[in-house]
Short mmCIF file of C-alpha atoms and ligand atoms in Angstrom, two decimals:
data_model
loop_
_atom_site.label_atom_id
_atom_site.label_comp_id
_atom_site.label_asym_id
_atom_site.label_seq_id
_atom_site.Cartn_x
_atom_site.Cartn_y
_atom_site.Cartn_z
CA UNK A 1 -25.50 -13.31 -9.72
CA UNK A 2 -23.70 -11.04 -12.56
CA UNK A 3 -24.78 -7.21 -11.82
CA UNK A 4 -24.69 -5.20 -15.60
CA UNK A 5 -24.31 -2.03 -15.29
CA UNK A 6 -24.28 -0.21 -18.59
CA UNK A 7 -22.88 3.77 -18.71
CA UNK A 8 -23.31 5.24 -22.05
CA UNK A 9 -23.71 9.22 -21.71
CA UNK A 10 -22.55 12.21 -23.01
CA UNK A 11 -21.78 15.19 -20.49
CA UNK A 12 -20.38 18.26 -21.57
CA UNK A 13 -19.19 21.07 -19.54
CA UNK A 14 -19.48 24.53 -21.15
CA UNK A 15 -16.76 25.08 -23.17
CA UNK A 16 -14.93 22.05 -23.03
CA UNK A 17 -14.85 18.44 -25.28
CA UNK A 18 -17.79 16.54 -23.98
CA UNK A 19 -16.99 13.66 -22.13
CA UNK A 20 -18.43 10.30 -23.99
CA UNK A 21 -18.08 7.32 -22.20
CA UNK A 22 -19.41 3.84 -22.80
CA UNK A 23 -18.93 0.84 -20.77
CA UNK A 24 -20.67 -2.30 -20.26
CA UNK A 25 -19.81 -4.60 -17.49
CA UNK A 26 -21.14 -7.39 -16.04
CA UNK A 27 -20.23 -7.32 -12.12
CA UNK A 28 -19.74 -10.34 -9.94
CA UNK A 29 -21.45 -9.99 -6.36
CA UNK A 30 -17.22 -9.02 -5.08
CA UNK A 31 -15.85 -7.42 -8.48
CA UNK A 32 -13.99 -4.37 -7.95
CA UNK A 33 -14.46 -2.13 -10.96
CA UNK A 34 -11.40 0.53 -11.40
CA UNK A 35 -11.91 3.68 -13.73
CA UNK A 36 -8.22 4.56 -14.12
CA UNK A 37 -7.20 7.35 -16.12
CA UNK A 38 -4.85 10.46 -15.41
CA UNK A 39 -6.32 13.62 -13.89
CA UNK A 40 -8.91 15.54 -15.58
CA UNK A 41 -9.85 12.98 -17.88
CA UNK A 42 -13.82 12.66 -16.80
CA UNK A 43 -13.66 10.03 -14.19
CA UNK A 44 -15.43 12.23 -11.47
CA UNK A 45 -17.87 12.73 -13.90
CA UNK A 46 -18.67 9.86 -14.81
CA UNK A 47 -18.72 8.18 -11.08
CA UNK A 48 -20.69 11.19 -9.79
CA UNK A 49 -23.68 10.42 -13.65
CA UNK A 50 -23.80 7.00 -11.71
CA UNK A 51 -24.26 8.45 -8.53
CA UNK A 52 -27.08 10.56 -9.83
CA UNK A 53 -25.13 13.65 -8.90
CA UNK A 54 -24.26 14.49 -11.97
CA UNK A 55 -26.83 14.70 -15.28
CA UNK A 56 -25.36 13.74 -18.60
CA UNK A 57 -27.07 15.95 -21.69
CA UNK A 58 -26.90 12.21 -23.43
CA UNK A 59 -27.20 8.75 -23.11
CA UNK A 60 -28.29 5.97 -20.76
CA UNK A 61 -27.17 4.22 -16.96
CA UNK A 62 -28.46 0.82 -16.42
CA UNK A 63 -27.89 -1.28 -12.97
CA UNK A 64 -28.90 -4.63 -13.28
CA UNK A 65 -32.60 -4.59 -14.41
CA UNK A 66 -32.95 -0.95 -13.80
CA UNK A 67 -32.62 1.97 -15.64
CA UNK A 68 -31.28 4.85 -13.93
CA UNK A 69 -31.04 7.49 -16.58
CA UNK A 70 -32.59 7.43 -19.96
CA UNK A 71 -32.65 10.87 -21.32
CA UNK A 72 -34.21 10.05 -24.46
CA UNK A 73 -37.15 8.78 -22.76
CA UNK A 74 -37.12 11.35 -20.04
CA UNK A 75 -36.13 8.89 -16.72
CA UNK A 76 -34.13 10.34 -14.74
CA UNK A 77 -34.11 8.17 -11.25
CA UNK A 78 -32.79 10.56 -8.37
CA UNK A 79 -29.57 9.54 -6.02
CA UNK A 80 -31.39 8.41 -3.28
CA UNK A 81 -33.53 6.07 -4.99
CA UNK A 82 -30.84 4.43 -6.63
CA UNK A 83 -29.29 2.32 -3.75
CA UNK A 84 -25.99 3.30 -4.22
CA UNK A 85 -23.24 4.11 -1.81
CA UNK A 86 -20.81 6.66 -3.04
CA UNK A 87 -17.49 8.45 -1.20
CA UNK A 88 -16.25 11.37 -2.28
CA UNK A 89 -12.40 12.18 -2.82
CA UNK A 90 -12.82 14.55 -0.14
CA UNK A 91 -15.22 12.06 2.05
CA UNK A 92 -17.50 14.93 2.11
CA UNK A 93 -18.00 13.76 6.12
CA UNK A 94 -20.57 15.73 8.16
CA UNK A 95 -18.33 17.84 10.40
CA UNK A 96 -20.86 19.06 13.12
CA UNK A 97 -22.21 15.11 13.02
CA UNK A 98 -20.18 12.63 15.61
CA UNK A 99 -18.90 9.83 14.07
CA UNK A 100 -22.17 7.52 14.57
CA UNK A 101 -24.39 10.91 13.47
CA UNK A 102 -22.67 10.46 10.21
CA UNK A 103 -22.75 6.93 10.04
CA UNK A 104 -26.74 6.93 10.64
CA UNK A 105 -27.50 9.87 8.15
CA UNK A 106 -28.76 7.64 5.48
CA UNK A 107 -30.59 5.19 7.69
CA UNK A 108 -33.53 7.16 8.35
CA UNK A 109 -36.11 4.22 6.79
CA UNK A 110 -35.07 1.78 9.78
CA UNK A 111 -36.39 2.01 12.91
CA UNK A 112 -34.37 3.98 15.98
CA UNK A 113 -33.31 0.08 17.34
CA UNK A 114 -32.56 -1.38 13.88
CA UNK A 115 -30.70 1.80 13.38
CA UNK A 116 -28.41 1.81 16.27
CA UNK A 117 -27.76 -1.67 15.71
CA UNK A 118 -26.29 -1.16 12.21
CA UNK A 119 -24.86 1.64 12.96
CA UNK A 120 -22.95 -0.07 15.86
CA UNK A 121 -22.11 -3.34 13.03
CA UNK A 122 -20.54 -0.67 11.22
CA UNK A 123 -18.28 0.70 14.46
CA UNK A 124 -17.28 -2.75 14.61
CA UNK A 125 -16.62 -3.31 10.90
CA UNK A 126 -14.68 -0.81 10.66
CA UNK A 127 -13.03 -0.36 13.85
CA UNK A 128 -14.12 2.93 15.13
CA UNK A 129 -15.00 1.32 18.47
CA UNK A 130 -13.85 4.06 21.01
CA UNK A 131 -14.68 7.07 18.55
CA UNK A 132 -18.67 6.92 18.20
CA UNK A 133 -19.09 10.56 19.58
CA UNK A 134 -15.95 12.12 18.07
CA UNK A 135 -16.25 14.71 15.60
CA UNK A 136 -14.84 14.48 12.20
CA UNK A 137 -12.19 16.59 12.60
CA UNK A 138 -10.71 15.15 15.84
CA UNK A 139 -10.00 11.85 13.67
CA UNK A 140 -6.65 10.69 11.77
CA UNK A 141 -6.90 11.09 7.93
CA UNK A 142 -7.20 6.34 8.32
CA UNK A 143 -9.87 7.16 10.45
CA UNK A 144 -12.00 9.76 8.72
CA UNK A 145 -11.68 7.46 5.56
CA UNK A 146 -13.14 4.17 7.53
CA UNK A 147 -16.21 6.86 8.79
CA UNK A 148 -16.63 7.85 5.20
CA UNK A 149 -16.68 4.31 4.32
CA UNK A 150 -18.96 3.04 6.91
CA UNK A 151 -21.68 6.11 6.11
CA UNK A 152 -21.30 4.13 2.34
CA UNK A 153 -22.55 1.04 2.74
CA UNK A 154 -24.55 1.11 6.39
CA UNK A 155 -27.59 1.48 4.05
CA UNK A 156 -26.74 -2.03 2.39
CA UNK A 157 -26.36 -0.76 -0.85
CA UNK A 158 -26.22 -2.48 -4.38
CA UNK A 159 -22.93 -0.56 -5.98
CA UNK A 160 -20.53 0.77 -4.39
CA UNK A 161 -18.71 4.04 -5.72
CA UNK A 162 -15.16 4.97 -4.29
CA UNK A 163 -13.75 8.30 -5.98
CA UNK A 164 -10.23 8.30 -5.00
CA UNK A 165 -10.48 6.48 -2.13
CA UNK A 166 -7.31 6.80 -0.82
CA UNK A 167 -5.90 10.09 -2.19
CA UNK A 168 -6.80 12.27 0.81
CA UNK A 169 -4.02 10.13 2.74
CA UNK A 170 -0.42 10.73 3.41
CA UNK A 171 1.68 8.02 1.38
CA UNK A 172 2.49 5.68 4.27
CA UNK A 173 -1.11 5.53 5.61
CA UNK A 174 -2.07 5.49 1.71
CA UNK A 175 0.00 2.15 1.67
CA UNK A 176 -1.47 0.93 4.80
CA UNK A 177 -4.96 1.09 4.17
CA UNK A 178 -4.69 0.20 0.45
CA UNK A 179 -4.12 -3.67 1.93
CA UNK A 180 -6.81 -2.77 4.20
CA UNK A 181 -9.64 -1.46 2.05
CA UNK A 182 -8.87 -4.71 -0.26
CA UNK A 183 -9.73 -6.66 2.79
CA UNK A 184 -12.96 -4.99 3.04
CA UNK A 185 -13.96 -4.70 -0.39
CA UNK A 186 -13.79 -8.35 -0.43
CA UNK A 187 -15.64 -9.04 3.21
CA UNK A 188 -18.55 -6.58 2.36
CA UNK A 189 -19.53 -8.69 -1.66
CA UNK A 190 -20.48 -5.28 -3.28
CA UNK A 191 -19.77 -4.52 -6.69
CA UNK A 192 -17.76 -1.59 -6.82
CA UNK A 193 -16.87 1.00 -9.07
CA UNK A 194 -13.42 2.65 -7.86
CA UNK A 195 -12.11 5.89 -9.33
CA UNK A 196 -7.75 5.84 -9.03
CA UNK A 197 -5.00 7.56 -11.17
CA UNK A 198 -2.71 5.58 -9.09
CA UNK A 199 -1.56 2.27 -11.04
CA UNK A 200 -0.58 0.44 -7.85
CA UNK A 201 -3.75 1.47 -5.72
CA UNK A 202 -5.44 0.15 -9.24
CA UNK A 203 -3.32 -3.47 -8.98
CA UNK A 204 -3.93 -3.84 -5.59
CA UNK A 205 -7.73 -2.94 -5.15
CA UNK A 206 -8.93 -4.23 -8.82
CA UNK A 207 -10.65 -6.98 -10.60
CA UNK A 208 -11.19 -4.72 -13.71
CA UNK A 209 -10.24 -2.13 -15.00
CA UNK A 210 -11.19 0.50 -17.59
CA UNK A 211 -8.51 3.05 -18.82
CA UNK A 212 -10.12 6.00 -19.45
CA UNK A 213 -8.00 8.83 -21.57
CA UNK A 214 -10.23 12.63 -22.57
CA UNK A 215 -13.94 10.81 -21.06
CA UNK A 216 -13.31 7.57 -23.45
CA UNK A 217 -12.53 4.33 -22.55
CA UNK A 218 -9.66 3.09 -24.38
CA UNK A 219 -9.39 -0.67 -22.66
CA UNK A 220 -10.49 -2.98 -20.27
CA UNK A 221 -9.69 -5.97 -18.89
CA UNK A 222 -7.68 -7.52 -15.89
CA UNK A 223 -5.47 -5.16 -14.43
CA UNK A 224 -2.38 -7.36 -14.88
CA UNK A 225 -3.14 -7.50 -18.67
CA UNK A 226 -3.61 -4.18 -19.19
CA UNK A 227 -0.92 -2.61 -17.41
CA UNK A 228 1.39 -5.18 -18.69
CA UNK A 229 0.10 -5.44 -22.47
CA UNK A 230 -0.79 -1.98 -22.99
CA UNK A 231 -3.20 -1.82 -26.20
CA UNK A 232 -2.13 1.48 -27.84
CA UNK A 233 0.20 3.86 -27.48
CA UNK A 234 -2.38 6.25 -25.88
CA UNK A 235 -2.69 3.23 -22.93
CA UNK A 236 1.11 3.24 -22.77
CA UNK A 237 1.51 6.07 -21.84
CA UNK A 238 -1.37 6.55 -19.47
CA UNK A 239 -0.38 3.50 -17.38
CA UNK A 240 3.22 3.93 -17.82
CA UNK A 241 4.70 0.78 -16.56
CA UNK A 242 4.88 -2.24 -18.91
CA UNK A 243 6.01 -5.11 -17.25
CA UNK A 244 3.70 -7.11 -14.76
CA UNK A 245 4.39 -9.93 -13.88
CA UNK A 246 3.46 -12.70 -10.97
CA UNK A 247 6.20 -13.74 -8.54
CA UNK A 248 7.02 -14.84 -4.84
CA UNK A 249 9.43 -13.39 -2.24
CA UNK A 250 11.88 -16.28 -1.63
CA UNK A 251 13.87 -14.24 0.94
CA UNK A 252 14.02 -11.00 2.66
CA UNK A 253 16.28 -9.36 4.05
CA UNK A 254 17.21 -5.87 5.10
CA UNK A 255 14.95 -4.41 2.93
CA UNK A 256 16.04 -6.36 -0.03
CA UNK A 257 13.72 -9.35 -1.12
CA UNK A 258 14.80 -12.08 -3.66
CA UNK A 259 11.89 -12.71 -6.04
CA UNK A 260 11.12 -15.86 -8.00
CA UNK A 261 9.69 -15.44 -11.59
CA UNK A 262 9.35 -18.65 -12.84
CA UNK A 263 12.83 -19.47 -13.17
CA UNK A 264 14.63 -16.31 -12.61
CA UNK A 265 15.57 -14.83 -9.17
CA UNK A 266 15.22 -11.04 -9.34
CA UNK A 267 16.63 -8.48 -6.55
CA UNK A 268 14.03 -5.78 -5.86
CA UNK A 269 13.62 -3.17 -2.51
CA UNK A 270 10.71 -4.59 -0.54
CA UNK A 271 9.67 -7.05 2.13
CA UNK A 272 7.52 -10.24 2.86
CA UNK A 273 5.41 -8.19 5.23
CA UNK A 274 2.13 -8.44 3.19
CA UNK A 275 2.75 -11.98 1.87
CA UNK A 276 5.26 -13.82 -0.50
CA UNK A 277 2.65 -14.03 -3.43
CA UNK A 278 3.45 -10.38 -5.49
CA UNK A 279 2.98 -8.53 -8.69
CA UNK A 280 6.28 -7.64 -9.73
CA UNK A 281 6.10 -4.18 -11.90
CA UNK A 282 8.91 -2.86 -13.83
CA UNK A 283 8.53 0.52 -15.43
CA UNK A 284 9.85 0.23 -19.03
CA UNK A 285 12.11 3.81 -18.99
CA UNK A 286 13.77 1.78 -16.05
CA UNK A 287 15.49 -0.67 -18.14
CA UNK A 288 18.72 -0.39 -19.58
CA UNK A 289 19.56 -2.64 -22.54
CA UNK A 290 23.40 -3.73 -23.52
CA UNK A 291 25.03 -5.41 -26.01
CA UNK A 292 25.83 -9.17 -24.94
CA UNK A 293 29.68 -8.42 -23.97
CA UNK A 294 30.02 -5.30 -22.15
CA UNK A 295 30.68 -3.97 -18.87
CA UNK A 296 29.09 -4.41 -15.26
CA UNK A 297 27.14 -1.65 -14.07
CA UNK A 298 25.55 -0.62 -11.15
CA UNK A 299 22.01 -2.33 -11.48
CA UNK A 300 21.64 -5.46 -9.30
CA UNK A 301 19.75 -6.99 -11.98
CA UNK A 302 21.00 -8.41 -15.33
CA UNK A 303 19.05 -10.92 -17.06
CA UNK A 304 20.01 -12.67 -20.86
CA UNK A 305 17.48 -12.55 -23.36
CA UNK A 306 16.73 -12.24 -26.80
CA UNK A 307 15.31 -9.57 -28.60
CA UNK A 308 11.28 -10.56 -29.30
CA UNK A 309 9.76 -7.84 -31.29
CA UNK A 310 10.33 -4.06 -31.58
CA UNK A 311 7.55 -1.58 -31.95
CA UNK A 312 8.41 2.44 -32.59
CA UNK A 313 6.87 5.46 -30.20
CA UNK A 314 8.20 7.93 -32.20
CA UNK A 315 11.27 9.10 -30.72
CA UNK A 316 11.39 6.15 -29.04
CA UNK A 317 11.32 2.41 -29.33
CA UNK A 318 9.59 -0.09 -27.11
CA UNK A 319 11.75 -3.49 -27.18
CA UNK A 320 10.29 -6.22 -25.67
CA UNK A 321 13.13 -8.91 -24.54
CA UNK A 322 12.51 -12.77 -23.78
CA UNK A 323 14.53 -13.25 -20.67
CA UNK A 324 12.50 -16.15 -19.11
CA UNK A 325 9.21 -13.59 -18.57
CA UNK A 326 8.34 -10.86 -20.83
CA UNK A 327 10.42 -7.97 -20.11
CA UNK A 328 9.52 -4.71 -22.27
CA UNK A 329 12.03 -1.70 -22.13
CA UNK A 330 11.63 1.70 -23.64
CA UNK A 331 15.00 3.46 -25.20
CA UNK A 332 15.93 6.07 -27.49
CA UNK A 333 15.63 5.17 -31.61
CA UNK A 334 19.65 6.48 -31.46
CA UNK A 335 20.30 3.75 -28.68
CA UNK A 336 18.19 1.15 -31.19
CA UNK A 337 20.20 1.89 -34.01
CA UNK A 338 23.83 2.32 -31.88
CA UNK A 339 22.96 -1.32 -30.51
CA UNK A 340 22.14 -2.65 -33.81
CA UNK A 341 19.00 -4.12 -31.93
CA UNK A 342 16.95 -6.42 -34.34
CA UNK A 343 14.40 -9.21 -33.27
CA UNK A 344 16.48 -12.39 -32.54
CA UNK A 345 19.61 -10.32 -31.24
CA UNK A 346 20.74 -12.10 -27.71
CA UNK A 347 20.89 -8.84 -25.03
CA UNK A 348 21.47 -8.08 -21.38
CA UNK A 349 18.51 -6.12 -19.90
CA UNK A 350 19.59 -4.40 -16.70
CA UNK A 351 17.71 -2.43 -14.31
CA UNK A 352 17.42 -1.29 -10.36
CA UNK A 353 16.78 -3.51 -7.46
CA UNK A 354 15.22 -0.14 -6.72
CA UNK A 355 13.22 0.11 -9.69
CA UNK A 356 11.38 -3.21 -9.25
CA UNK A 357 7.88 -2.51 -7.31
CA UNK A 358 6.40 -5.50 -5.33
CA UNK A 359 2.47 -5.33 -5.40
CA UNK A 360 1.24 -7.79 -2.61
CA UNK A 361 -1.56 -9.95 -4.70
CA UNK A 362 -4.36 -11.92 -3.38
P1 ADP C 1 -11.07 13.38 -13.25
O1 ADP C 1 -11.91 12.94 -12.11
O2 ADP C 1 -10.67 12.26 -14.16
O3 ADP C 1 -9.88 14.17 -12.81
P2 ADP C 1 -13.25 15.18 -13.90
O4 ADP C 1 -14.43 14.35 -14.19
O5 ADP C 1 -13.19 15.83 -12.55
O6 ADP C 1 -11.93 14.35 -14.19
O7 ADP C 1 -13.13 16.34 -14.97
C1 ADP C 1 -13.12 16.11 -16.37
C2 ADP C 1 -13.07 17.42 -17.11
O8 ADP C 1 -14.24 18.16 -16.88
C3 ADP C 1 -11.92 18.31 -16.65
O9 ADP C 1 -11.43 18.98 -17.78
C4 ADP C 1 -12.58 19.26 -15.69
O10 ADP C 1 -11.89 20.50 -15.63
C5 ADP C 1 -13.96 19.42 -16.28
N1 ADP C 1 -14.96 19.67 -15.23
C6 ADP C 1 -15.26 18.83 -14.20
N2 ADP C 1 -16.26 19.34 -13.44
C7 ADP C 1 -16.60 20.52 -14.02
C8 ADP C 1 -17.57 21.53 -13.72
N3 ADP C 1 -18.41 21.41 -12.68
N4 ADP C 1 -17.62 22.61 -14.54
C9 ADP C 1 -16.80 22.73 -15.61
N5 ADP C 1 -15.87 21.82 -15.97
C10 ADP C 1 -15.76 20.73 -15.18
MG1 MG C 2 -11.58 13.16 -10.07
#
């Protein structure tokens, strides 16, 4: 069954551009919603209007056949009888709770035996086993995120809101659990809405995504497409990497993995640890572009291609090159006119084994 949710508000803080957002989405029991956009651009606000945390001056929320905020018509449903379960960035865990405390806070309608039972299916979901009566604080940063989790959806809710789920992390236990939390996004079949500035957290957790840029949504669609097919300069920019494209790890070794796009073999920094099925994502600043001709350089990667259309960013160009996938490459309009670069022109694209980024895909 499709879930619609429908988010069309206006909030404005004093003194500042309101925030007007307006998306319409119909959710799949498992879809994983992303609100991507770079900081400060009103995706807080708008996860926090869903959550009923927040109350937009404007507009309307709508979950499935039920309308959460109609300020018009004066509704205005609160949090807890919206049957939602929503993380903060900062997890926002009770510290003076133990770790099954703050599981059980919102579980006060069940009985004390159905209680301790979900709240001990959640230990077990989430692997806490062993930490029921630790405090908050006596947790790793992994940990504290899988309690903050767990507190989330032990209620059995209908939508699921992440705010930066994974920000609060250091990088290599950001990259851990990002595989992770896919995993149990997918096991617990909750639509989600999932606030990220971070592309690949975006690639790797989402079905959808909306770009949001100063509280407006500028495009949605499927990850892949968007970052890869960028509508507008404004998206461009925002998302920042322009090539993404599906390929599998052929070989691995030492840190180097050989990646099969269609029929090209690229060289790229990575491993096979999380599968050989990958999004391969190639920032376009990171490709060089020669004339057919001249010299070797250091990149490990040189692919021949022709020229496929040219589109001007100002003071730069974005040249997208057919070398067997869609490559796209963003250089200076003196290196555009010093190259003589036209559509049709054969070309070398060149770029860093280093500056290819392998996105495990499910
Ligand atoms: P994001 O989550 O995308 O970083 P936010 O929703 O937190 O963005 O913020 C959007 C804008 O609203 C920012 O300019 C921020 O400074 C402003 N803002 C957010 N919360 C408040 C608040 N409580 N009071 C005043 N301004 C706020
Ligand atoms: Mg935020």
């Amino acid at each position: 069954m499709a879930a619609e949710i429908t988010i069309d508000i206006t909030k404005t803080y004093p003194g500042r551009a309101p925030i007007r957002t307006r998306i319409a989405y119909a959710l799949d029991a498992s879809t994983v919603l992303i609100l991507f956009g770079p900081s400060g651009s009103g995706k807080t606000t708008i996860l926090r209007s869903v959550a009923g945390l927040e109350w937009p001056e404007q507009g309307r929320i709508q979950f499935i056949s039920r309308t959460w905020l109609d300020v018009a018509a004066g509704i205005r449903v609160p949090p807890q009888e919206r049957q939602i379960g929503y993380m903060a960035q900062d997890y926002a865990l009770f510290p003076h709770y133990t770790v099954a405390g703050n599981i059980a806070y919102g579980l006060h309608e069940l009985s004390p035996a159905e209680r301790a039972k979900r709240v001990d299916d959640m230990i077990e979901l989430f692997q806490l086993r062993g930490c029921e009566q630790a405090k908050p604080r006596e947790l790793s940063g992994g940990q504290q995120q899988r309690v903050a989790l767990a507190r989330a959806v032990a209620p059995r809710p209908q939508l699921l809101l992440l705010d930066e789920p994974l920000s609060a992390l250091d990088a290599p236990t950001r990259l851990r659990l990002r595989n992770e939390l896919r995993g149990l996004l997918k096991q617990l079949a909750l639509p989600s809405l999932i606030v990220t500035h971070d592309w690949e957290e975006a690639l790797t957790l989402g079905d959808r995504i909306a770009v949001i840029v100063d509280g407006n949504v500028l495009q949605t669609g499927l990850p892949q497409e968007v970052f890869s097919r960028p509508m507008n300069a404004d998206v461009a920019r925002v998302v920042g990497v322009e090539t993404v494209v599906q390929g599998r790890i052929i070989k691995a070794v030492e840190g180097l993995a050989t990646v099969e796009v269609g029929p090209i073999a690229l060289t790229a920094v990575g491993t096979a640890e999380d599968g050989p099925d990958v999004f391969v994502c190639i920032r376009a600043e990171d490709v060089t572009v020669e004339r057919v001709g001249s010299g070797e350089t250091s990149a490990r990667n040189h692919l021949a291609g022709t020229v496929s259309a040219i589109h001007s960013l100002g003071a730069m160009a974005k040249v997208s090159i057919d070398c067997g996938f869609e490559l796209t490459a963003v250089i200076t309009r003196s290196a555009l006119a010093d190259l003589r670069l036209a559509v049709g022109a054969p070309v070398k694209a060149a770029f860093k084994a280093g500056s290819v980024h392998l996105i495990p895909r499910r």
